[in-house]
Amino acid sequence: MIAAGADLKIYVATRPIDFRCGHDGLAAKVQEMLRLGPFSGAAFVFRSKRADRIKILVWDRTGLVLVHKRLEV
């Protein structure tokens, strides 16, 4: 479970990404696109080209957590 505390920073990528990316691919995108560390404890939100799906990548101090959600349009 990801507990969104008052100090949780959330970064949203405004450009769509290739949704075939997994943990490692998204961590690399965080480093190259946002110039941030994927292990910082912040949540990184990515969207698909059609904007009907999102992926959230967050470090929970034990590992990278990847949440994939299909949005109702």
PDB file of N, CA, C and O in Angstrom, residues 21-29 31 39 57 64 66:
ATOM      1  N   CYS A  21       7.061  -0.338 -21.153  1.00  0.00           N
ATOM      2  CA  CYS A  21       8.108  -0.171 -20.137  1.00  0.00           C
ATOM      3  C   CYS A  21       7.659  -0.763 -18.802  1.00  0.00           C
ATOM      4  O   CYS A  21       6.519  -0.596 -18.395  1.00  0.00           O
ATOM      5  N   GLY A  22       8.600  -1.410 -18.148  1.00  0.00           N
ATOM      6  CA  GLY A  22       8.362  -1.935 -16.813  1.00  0.00           C
ATOM      7  C   GLY A  22       9.103  -1.101 -15.776  1.00  0.00           C
ATOM      8  O   GLY A  22       9.402   0.075 -15.995  1.00  0.00           O
ATOM      9  N   HIS A  23       9.416  -1.729 -14.653  1.00  0.00           N
ATOM     10  CA  HIS A  23      10.107  -1.045 -13.557  1.00  0.00           C
ATOM     11  C   HIS A  23      11.394  -0.363 -14.020  1.00  0.00           C
ATOM     12  O   HIS A  23      11.592   0.827 -13.778  1.00  0.00           O
ATOM     13  N   ASP A  24      12.259  -1.136 -14.660  1.00  0.00           N
ATOM     14  CA  ASP A  24      13.567  -0.611 -15.048  1.00  0.00           C
ATOM     15  C   ASP A  24      13.460   0.471 -16.119  1.00  0.00           C
ATOM     16  O   ASP A  24      14.159   1.479 -16.064  1.00  0.00           O
ATOM     17  N   GLY A  25      12.584   0.273 -17.090  1.00  0.00           N
ATOM     18  CA  GLY A  25      12.402   1.262 -18.153  1.00  0.00           C
ATOM     19  C   GLY A  25      11.861   2.582 -17.623  1.00  0.00           C
ATOM     20  O   GLY A  25      12.311   3.656 -18.030  1.00  0.00           O
ATOM     21  N   LEU A  26      10.911   2.506 -16.714  1.00  0.00           N
ATOM     22  CA  LEU A  26      10.353   3.736 -16.144  1.00  0.00           C
ATOM     23  C   LEU A  26      11.362   4.424 -15.224  1.00  0.00           C
ATOM     24  O   LEU A  26      11.441   5.653 -15.195  1.00  0.00           O
ATOM     25  N   ALA A  27      12.140   3.640 -14.480  1.00  0.00           N
ATOM     26  CA  ALA A  27      13.182   4.232 -13.628  1.00  0.00           C
ATOM     27  C   ALA A  27      14.196   4.980 -14.490  1.00  0.00           C
ATOM     28  O   ALA A  27      14.644   6.077 -14.127  1.00  0.00           O
ATOM     29  N   ALA A  28      14.526   4.422 -15.650  1.00  0.00           N
ATOM     30  CA  ALA A  28      15.454   5.101 -16.567  1.00  0.00           C
ATOM     31  C   ALA A  28      14.832   6.382 -17.109  1.00  0.00           C
ATOM     32  O   ALA A  28      15.514   7.399 -17.244  1.00  0.00           O
ATOM     33  N   LYS A  29      13.535   6.359 -17.400  1.00  0.00           N
ATOM     34  CA  LYS A  29      12.858   7.566 -17.887  1.00  0.00           C
ATOM     35  C   LYS A  29      12.816   8.657 -16.819  1.00  0.00           C
ATOM     36  O   LYS A  29      12.944   9.834 -17.125  1.00  0.00           O
ATOM     37  N   GLN A  31      15.101   9.165 -14.621  1.00  0.00           N
ATOM     38  CA  GLN A  31      16.444   9.738 -14.590  1.00  0.00           C
ATOM     39  C   GLN A  31      16.725  10.616 -15.796  1.00  0.00           C
ATOM     40  O   GLN A  31      17.273  11.703 -15.652  1.00  0.00           O
ATOM     41  N   PHE A  39      14.621   6.402  -6.739  1.00  0.00           N
ATOM     42  CA  PHE A  39      14.607   5.855  -5.387  1.00  0.00           C
ATOM     43  C   PHE A  39      14.474   6.955  -4.321  1.00  0.00           C
ATOM     44  O   PHE A  39      14.835   6.754  -3.177  1.00  0.00           O
ATOM     45  N   LEU A  57       5.054   4.919 -10.537  1.00  0.00           N
ATOM     46  CA  LEU A  57       6.264   4.285 -10.030  1.00  0.00           C
ATOM     47  C   LEU A  57       6.662   4.975  -8.739  1.00  0.00           C
ATOM     48  O   LEU A  57       6.755   6.203  -8.688  1.00  0.00           O
ATOM     49  N   LEU A  64      10.911  -1.041  -5.739  1.00  0.00           N
ATOM     50  CA  LEU A  64      10.100  -0.201  -6.618  1.00  0.00           C
ATOM     51  C   LEU A  64       8.717  -0.820  -6.774  1.00  0.00           C
ATOM     52  O   LEU A  64       8.586  -2.019  -7.015  1.00  0.00           O
ATOM     53  N   LEU A  66       5.195  -0.647  -8.927  1.00  0.00           N
ATOM     54  CA  LEU A  66       4.620  -0.183 -10.180  1.00  0.00           C
ATOM     55  C   LEU A  66       3.124  -0.454 -10.150  1.00  0.00           C
ATOM     56  O   LEU A  66       2.690  -1.594 -10.023  1.00  0.00           O
TER      57      LEU A  66
END
